[in-house]
GROMACS .gro file of C-alpha atoms in nm:
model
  439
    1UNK     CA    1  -0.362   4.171   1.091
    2UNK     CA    2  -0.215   3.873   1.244
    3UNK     CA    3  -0.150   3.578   1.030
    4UNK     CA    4  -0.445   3.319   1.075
    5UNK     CA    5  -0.382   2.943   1.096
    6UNK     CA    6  -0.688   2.740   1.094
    7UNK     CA    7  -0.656   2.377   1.258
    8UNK     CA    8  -0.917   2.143   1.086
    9UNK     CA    9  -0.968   1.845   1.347
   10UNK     CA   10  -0.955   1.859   1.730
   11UNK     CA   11  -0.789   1.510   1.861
   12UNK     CA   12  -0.448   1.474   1.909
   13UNK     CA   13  -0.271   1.567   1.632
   14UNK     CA   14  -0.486   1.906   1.589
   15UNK     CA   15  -0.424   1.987   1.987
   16UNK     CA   16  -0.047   1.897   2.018
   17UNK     CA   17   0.003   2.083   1.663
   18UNK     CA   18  -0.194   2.399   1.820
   19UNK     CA   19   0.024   2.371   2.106
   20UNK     CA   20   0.372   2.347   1.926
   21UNK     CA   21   0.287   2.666   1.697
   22UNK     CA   22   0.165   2.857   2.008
   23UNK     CA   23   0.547   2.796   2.171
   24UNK     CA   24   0.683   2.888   1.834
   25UNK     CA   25   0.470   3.196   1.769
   26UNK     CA   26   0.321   3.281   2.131
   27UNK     CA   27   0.006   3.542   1.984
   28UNK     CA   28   0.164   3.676   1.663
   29UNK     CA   29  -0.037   3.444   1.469
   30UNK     CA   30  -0.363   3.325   1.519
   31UNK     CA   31  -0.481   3.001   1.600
   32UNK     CA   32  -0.837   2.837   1.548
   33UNK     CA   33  -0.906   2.454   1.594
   34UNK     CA   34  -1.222   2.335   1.411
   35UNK     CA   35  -1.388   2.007   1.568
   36UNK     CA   36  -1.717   1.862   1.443
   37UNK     CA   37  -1.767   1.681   1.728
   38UNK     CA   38  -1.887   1.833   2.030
   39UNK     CA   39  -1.604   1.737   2.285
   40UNK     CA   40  -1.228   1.719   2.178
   41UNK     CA   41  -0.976   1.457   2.189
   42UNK     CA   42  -1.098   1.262   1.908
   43UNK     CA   43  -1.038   0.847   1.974
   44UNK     CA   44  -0.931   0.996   2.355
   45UNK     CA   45  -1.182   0.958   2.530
   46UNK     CA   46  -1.199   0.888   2.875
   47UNK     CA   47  -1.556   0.778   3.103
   48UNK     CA   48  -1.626   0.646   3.423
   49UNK     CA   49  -1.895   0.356   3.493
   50UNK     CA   50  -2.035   0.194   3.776
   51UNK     CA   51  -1.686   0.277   3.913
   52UNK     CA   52  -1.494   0.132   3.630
   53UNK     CA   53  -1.262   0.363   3.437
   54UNK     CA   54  -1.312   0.303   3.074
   55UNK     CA   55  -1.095   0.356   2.790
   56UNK     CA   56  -1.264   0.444   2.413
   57UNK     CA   57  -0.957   0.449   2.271
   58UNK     CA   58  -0.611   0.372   2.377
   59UNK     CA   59  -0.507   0.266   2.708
   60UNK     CA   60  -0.180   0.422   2.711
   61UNK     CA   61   0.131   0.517   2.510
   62UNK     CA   62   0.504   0.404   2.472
   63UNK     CA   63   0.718   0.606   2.634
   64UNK     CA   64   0.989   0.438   2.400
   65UNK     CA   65   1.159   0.544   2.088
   66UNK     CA   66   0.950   0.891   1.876
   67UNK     CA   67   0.731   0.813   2.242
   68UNK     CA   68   1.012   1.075   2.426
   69UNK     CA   69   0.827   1.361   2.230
   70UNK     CA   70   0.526   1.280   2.414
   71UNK     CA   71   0.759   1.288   2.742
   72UNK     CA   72   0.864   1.636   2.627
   73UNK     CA   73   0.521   1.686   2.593
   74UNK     CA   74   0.433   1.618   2.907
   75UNK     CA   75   0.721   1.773   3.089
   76UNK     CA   76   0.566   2.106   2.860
   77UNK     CA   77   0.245   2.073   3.026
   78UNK     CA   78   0.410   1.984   3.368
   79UNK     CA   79   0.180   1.681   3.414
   80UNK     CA   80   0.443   1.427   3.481
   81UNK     CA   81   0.275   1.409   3.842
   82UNK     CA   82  -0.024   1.265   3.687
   83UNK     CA   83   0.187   1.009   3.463
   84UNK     CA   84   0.120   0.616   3.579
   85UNK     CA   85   0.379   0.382   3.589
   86UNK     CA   86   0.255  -0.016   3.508
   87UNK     CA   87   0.241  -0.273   3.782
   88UNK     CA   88   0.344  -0.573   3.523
   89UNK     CA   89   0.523  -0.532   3.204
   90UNK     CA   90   0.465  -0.949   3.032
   91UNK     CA   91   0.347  -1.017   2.700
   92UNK     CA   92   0.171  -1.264   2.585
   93UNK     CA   93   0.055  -1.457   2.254
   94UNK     CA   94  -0.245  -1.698   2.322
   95UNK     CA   95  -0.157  -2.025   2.050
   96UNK     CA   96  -0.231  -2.375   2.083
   97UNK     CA   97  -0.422  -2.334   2.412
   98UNK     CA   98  -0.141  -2.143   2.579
   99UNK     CA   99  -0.030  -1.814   2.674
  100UNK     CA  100   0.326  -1.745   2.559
  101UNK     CA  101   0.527  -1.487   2.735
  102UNK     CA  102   0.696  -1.268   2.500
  103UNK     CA  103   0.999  -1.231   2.498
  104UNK     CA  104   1.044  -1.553   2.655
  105UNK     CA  105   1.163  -1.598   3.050
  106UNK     CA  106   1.576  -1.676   3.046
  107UNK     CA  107   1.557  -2.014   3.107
  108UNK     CA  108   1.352  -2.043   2.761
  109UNK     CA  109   1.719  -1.904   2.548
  110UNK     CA  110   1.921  -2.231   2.733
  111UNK     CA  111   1.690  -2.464   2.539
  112UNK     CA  112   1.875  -2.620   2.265
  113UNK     CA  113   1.618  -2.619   2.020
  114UNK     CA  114   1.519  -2.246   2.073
  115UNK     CA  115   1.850  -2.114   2.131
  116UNK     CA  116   1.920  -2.273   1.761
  117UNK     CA  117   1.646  -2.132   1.580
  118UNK     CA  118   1.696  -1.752   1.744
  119UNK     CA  119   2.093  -1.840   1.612
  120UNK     CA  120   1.925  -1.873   1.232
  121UNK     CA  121   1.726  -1.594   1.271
  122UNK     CA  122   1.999  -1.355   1.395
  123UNK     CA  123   2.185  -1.474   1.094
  124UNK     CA  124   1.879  -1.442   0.850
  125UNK     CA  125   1.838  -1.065   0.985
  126UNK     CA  126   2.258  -0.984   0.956
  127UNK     CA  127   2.257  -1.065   0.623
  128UNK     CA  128   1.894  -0.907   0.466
  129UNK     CA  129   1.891  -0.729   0.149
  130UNK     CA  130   1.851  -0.321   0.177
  131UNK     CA  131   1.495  -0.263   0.106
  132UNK     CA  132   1.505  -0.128  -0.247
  133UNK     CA  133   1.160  -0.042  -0.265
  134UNK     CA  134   0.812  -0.101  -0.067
  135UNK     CA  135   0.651  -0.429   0.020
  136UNK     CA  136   0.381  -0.578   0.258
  137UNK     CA  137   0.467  -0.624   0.608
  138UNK     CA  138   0.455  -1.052   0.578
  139UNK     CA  139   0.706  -0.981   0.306
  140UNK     CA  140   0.960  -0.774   0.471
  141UNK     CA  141   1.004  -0.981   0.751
  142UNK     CA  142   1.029  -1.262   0.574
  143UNK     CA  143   1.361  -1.175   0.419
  144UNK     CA  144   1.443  -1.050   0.851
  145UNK     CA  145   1.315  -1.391   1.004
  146UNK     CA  146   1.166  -1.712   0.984
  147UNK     CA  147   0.828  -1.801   0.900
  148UNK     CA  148   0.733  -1.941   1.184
  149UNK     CA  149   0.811  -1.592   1.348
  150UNK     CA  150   0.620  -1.379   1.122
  151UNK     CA  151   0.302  -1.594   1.206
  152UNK     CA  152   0.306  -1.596   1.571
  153UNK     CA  153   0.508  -1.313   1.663
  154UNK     CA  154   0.466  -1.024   1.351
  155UNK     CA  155   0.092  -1.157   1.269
  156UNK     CA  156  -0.054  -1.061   1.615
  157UNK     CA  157   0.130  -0.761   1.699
  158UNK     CA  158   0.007  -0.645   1.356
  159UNK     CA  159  -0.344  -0.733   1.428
  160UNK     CA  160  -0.287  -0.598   1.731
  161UNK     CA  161  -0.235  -0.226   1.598
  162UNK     CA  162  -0.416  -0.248   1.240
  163UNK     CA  163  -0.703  -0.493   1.313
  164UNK     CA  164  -0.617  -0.637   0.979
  165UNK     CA  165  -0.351  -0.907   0.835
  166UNK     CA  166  -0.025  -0.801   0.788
  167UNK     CA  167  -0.021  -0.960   0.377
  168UNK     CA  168  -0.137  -0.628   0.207
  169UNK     CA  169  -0.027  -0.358   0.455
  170UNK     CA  170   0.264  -0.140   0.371
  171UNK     CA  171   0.560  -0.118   0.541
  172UNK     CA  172   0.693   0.205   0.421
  173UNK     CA  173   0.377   0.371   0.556
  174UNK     CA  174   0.281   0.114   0.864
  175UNK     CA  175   0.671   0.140   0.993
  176UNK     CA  176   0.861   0.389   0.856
  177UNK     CA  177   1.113   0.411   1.064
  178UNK     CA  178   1.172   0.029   1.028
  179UNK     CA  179   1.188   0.080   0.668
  180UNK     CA  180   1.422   0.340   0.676
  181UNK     CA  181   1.637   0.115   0.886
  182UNK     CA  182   1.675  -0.155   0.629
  183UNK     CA  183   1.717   0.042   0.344
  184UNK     CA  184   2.009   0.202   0.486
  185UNK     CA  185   2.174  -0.090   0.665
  186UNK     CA  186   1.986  -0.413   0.512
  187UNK     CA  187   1.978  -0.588   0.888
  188UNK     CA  188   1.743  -0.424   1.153
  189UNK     CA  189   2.019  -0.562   1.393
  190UNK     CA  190   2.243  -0.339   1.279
  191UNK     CA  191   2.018  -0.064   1.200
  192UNK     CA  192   1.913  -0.064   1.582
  193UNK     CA  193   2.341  -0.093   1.690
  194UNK     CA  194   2.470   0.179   1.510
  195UNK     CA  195   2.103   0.422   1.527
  196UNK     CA  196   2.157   0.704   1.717
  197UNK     CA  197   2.117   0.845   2.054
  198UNK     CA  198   1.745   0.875   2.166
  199UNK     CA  199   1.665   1.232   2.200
  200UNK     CA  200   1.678   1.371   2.554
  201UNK     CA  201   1.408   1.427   2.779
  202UNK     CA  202   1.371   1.689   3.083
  203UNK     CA  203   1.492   1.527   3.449
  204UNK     CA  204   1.118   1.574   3.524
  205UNK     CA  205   1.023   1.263   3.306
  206UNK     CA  206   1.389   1.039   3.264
  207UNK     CA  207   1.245   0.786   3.485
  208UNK     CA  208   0.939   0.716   3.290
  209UNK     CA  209   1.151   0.617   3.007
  210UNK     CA  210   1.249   0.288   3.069
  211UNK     CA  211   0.868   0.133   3.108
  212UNK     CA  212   0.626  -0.045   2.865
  213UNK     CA  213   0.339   0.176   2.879
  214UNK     CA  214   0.273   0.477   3.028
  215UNK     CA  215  -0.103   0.628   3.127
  216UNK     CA  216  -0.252   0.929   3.379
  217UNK     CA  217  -0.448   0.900   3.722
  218UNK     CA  218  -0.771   0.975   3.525
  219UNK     CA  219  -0.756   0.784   3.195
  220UNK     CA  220  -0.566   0.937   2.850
  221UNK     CA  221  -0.834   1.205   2.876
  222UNK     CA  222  -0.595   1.397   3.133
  223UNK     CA  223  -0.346   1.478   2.843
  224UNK     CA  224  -0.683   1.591   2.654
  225UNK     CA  225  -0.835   1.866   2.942
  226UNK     CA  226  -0.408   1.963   2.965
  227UNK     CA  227  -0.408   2.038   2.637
  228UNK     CA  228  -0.745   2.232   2.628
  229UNK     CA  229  -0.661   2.425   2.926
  230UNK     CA  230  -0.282   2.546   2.799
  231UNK     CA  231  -0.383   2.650   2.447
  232UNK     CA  232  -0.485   3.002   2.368
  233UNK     CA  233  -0.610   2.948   2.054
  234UNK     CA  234  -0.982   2.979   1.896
  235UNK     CA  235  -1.155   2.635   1.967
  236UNK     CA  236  -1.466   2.575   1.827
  237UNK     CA  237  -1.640   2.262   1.864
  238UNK     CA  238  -1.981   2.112   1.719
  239UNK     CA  239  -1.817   2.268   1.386
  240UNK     CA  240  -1.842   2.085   1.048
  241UNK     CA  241  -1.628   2.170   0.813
  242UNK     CA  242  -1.863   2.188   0.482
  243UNK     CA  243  -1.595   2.422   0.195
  244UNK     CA  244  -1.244   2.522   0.172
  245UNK     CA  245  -1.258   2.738  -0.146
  246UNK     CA  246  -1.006   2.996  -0.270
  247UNK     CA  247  -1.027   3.373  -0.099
  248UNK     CA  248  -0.889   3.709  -0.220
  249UNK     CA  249  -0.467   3.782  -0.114
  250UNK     CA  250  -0.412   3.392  -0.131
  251UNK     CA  251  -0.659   3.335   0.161
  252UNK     CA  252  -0.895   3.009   0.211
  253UNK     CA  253  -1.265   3.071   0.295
  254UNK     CA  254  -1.340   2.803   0.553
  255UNK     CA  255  -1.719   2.777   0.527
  256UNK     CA  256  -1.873   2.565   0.840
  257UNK     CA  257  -2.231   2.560   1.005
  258UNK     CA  258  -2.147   2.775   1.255
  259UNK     CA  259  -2.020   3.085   0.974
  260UNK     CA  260  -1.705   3.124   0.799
  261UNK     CA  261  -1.384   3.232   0.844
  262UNK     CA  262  -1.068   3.322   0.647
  263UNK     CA  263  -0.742   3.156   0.660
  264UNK     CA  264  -0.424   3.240   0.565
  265UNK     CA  265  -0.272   2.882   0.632
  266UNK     CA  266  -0.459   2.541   0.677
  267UNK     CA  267  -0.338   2.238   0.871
  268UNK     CA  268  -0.578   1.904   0.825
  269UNK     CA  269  -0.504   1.658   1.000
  270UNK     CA  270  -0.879   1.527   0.921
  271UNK     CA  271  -0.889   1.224   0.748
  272UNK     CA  272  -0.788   1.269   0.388
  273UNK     CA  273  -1.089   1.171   0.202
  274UNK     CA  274  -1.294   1.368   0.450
  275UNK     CA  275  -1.033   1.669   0.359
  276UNK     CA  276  -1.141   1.635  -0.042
  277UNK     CA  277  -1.489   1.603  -0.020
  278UNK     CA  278  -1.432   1.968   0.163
  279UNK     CA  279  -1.224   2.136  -0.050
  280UNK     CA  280  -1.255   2.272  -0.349
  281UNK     CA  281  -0.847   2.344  -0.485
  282UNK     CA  282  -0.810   2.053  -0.700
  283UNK     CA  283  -1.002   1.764  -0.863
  284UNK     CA  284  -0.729   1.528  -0.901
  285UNK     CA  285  -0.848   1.230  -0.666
  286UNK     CA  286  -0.654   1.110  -0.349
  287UNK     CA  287  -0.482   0.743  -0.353
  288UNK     CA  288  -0.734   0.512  -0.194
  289UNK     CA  289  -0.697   0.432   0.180
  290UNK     CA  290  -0.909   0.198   0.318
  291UNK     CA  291  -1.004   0.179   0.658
  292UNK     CA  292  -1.171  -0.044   0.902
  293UNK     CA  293  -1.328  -0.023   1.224
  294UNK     CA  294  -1.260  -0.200   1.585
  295UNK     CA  295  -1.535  -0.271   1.840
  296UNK     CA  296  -1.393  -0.282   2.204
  297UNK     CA  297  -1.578  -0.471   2.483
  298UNK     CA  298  -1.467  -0.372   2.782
  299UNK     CA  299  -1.556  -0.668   3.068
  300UNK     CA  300  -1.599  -0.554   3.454
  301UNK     CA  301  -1.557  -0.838   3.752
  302UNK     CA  302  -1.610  -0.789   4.067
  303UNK     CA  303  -1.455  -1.152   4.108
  304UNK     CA  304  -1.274  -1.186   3.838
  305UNK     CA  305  -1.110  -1.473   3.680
  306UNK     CA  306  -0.710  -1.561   3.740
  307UNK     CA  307  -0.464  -1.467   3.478
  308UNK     CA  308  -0.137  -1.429   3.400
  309UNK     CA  309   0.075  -1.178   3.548
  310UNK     CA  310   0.105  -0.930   3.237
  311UNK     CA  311  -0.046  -0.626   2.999
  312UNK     CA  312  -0.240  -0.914   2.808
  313UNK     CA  313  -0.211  -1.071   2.514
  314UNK     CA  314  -0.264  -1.152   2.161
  315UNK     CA  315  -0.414  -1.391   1.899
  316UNK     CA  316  -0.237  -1.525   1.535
  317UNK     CA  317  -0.463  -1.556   1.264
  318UNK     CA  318  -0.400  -1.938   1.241
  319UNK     CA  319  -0.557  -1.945   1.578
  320UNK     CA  320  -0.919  -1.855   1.383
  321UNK     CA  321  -1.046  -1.691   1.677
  322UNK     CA  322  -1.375  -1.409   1.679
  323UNK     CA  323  -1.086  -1.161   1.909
  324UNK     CA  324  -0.816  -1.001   1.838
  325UNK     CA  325  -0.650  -0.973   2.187
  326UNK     CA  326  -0.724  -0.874   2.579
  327UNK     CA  327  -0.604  -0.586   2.792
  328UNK     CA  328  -0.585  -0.710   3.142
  329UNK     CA  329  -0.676  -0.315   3.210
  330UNK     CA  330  -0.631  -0.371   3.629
  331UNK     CA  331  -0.320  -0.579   3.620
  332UNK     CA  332  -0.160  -0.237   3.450
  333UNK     CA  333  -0.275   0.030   3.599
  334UNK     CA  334  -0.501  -0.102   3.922
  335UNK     CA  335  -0.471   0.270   4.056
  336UNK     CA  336  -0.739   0.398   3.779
  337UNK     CA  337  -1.040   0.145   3.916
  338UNK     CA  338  -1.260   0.145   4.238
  339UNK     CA  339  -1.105  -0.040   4.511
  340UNK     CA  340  -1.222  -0.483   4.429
  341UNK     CA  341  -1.309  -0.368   4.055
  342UNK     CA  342  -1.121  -0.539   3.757
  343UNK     CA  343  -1.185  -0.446   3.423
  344UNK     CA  344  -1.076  -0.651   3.101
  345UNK     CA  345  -1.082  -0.484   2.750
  346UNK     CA  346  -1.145  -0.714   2.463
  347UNK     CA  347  -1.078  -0.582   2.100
  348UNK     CA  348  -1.255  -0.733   1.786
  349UNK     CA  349  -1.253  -0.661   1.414
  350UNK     CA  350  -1.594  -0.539   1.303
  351UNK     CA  351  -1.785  -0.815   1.153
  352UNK     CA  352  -2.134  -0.758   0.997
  353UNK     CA  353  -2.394  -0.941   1.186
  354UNK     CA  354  -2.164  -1.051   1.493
  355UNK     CA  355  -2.253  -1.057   1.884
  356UNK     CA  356  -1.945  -0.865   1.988
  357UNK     CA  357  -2.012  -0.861   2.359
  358UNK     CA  358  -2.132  -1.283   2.343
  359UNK     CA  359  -1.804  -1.322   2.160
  360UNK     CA  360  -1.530  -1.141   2.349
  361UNK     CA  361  -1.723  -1.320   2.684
  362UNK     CA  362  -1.689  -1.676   2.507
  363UNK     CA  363  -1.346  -1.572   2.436
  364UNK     CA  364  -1.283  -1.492   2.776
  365UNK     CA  365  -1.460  -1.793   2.921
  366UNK     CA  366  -1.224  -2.010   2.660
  367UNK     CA  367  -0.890  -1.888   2.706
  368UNK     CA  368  -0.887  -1.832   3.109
  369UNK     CA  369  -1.049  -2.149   3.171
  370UNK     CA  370  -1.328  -2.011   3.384
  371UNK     CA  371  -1.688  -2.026   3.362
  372UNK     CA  372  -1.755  -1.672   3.523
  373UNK     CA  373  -1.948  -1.402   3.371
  374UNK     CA  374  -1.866  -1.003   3.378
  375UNK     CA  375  -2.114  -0.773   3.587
  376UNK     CA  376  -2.029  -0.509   3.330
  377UNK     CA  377  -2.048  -0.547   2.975
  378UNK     CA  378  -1.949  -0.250   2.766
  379UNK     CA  379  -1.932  -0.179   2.399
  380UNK     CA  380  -1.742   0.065   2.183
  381UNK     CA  381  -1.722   0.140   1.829
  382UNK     CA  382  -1.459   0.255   1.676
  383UNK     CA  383  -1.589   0.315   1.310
  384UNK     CA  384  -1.351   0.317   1.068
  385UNK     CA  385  -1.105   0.478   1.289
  386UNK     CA  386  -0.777   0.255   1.155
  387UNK     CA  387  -0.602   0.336   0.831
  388UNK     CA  388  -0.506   0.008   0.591
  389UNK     CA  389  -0.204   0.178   0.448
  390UNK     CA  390  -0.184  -0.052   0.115
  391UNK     CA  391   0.153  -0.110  -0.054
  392UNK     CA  392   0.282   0.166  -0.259
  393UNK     CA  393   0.040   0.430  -0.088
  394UNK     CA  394   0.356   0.619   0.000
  395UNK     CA  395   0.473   0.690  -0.337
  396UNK     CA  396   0.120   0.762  -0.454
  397UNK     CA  397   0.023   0.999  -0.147
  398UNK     CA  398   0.333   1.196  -0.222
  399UNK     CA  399   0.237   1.277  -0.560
  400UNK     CA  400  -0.068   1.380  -0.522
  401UNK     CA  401  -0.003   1.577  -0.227
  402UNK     CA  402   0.244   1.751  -0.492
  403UNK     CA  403   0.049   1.802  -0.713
  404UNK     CA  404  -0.228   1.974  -0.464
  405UNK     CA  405   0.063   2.206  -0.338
  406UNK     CA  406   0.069   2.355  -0.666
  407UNK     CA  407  -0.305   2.457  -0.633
  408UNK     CA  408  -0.369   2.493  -0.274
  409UNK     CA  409   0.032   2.592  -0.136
  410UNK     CA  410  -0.196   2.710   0.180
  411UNK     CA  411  -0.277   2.393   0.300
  412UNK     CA  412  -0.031   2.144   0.515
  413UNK     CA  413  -0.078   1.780   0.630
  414UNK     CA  414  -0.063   1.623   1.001
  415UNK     CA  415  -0.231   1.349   1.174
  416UNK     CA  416  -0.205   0.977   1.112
  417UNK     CA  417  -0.343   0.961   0.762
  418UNK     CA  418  -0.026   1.055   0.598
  419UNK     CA  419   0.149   0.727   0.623
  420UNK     CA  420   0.419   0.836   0.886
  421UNK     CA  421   0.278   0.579   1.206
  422UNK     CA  422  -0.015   0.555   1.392
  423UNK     CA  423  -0.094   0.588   1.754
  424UNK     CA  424  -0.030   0.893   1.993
  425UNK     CA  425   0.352   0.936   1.955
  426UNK     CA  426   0.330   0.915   1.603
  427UNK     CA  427   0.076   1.202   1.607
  428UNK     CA  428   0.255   1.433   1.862
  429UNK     CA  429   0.616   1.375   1.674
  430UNK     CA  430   0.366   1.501   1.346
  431UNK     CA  431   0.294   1.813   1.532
  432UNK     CA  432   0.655   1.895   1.579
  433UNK     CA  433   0.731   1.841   1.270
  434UNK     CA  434   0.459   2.106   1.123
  435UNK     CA  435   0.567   2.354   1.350
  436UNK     CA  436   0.894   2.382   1.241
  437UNK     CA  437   0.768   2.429   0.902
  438UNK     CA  438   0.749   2.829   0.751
  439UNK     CA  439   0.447   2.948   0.756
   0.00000   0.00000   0.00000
């Protein structure tokens, strides 16, 4: 009988992870994914409106730095016809009533003033302490930069991915490979100088390398319905999960609505306090991981508004505003709406008793300067779908996860809940990484 390798979770990380053992193994193991919802892809999720193509979850992915496995990826699945290149590549950060390109035009370094302060901060950074141990974000890049950089350039692009302030997080867990990088060379300067080589992708998918942000014709979705299509394995959705409990010859009993099945290896990549209120291995509790939840609005013009060339932009906290930031979806990837449609996606922290929709348009209305109102307004969800690693959650998770090994050696750990990143890349360069683990 064939080993059997269930797969509890159907987004990403379950589907890339399902793929990478099936090119390790081909069919002499067996492979089941278990989704409780009734499509997969998790927070990709792709749907077309009133000819506007809308994004539930993220718009796109890096193709930069752990994002070459999802180019390899890619090139696996031989979809890198279907890959979108970005019209604009600008940043912005919206502060005092101004959008802020980042990282500034040339002409911005020949200032005096500026070209001082980036002088202080390249020193500050040369000479940073290793990191001995972890800390919050704020606090780490304090000892990398000034103040005035962690507030309006760290603070957004942390609010940015985590929704949250960047004064608890953890950096071991939010940005590991950042962390790594100063405890072995102290300045991220030279961490980045003397890192290695980036790993090589196919010819099929070198020229994608080199851009901001990468998408498909038909939304994130495509990589999805690739995925789906590709893997042999067992896929069963509408499937709850309800009881992981021990089984005769070291096997798990996977008990779901839909029947049960026996395992001879688990992968979770569920979230981990979903994970123990399932099984049934070991009573020692989990480190706590909060999470919270992000509502997009996603704003449709036949008309729209004039804005800055760019991807969008971003808001500090000291700015006090209801958003978080503003995709400028059409000035990326204009191929993906109906011809004279522009779509805007607004992201918000979930606030009880809020008008999200009244509150990214007011937003809108405020920082473009117009007095024009969408003819689609959307609204998503996304309920506590972001992890708040909190400081020390590394150490902590490792223990425990230790300590369940001794009682349940069958199961393994993948997705984003482990502390190792979030976002696509993260999750795919997870899946490797299981895969080339004995099983």
């Amino acid at each position: 009988m064939n080993h059997h390798i269930i797969i509890l979770g159907g987004g990403i990380s379950g589907l890339s992870t399902a793929w990478y053992l099936q090119k390790k193994y081909g069919t002499t193991k067996k492979i089941t994914i278990l989704e409780q919802e009734p499509r997969l892809g998790g927070w990709i999720h792709t749907e077309s409106k009133q000819g506007y193509l809308i994004e539930y979850g993220p718009l796109g992915f890096s193709p930069k730095g752990i994002g070459r496995h999802t180019l390899q990826l890619i090139d696996d699945l031989q979809l890198s016809s279907e890959v979108l290149l970005p019209k604009t590549s600008s940043r912005y950060i919206y502060t005092h009533r101004k959008f802020h390109r980042i990282p500034p035009r040339y002409t911005t370094y020949l200032r005096p003033g500026f070209l001082w302060a980036l002088m202080k901060n390249i020193w500050k950074d040369w000479h940073a302490p290793p990191s001995l141990q972890d800390e919050s974000i704020h606090s780490f890049f304090l000892k990398h930069c000034s103040e005035t950089v962690c507030q309006y350039l760290i603070n957004p692009i942390i609010r940015g991915i985590y929704a949250e302030d960047f004064d608890l997080l953890s950096m071991q867990s939010c940005f590991p490979r950042l962390f790594e990088m100063s405890q072995q060379y102290g300045s991220l300067i030279q961490g980045c100088l003397k890192r290695p080589p980036p790993i090589p992708v196919p010819a099929s998918v070198q020229h994608l390398t080199s851009a901001p942000i990468l998408s498909f014709k038909q939304g994130m979705s495509t990589l999805i319905h690739r995925l789906q299509d590709k893997l042999s394995a067992n896929i069963w959705t509408a499937t709850k999960v309800t009881k992981l409990a021990p089984a005769p010859n070291h096997q798990v009993l996977v008990e779901s609505h839909n029947g049960s099945l026996y395992a001879d290896t688990i992968i979770s990549t569920l979230p981990i306090h979903k994970f123990c209120s399932i099984q049934t291995f070991s009573t020692a509790p989990p480190p706590n991981l909060p999470r919270s939840s992000l509502i997009l609005v996603h704003l449709g013009f036949r008309h729209p508004p004039s804005v800055p060339k760019g991807l969008g932009y971003l808001l500090p906290s000291k700015e006090q505003s209801k958003i978080l930031g503003m995709l400028w979806n059409s000035q990326i990837f204009p191929e993906q709406q109906a011809h004279g449609l522009t779509l805007f996606t607004v992201f918000l922290p979930y606030l009880p008793n809020s008008n999200p929709k009244q509150d990214a348009i007011d937003s809108l209305q405020q920082h473009l300067h117009t007095s024009q109102s969408p003819d689609l307004c959307h609204q998503t969800v996304i309920s506590e779908g972001i992890e708040q690693f909190p400081v020390g959650f590394h150490k902590k998770l490792s223990l425990w996860m230790r300590s369940l090994h001794f009682q349940f050696p069958q199961c393994i750990f993948s997705g984003s809940s482990i502390g190792r990143g979030v976002g696509i890349n993260a999750c795919i360069q997870q899946a490797q990484k299981v895969a080339t683990l004995s099983l």
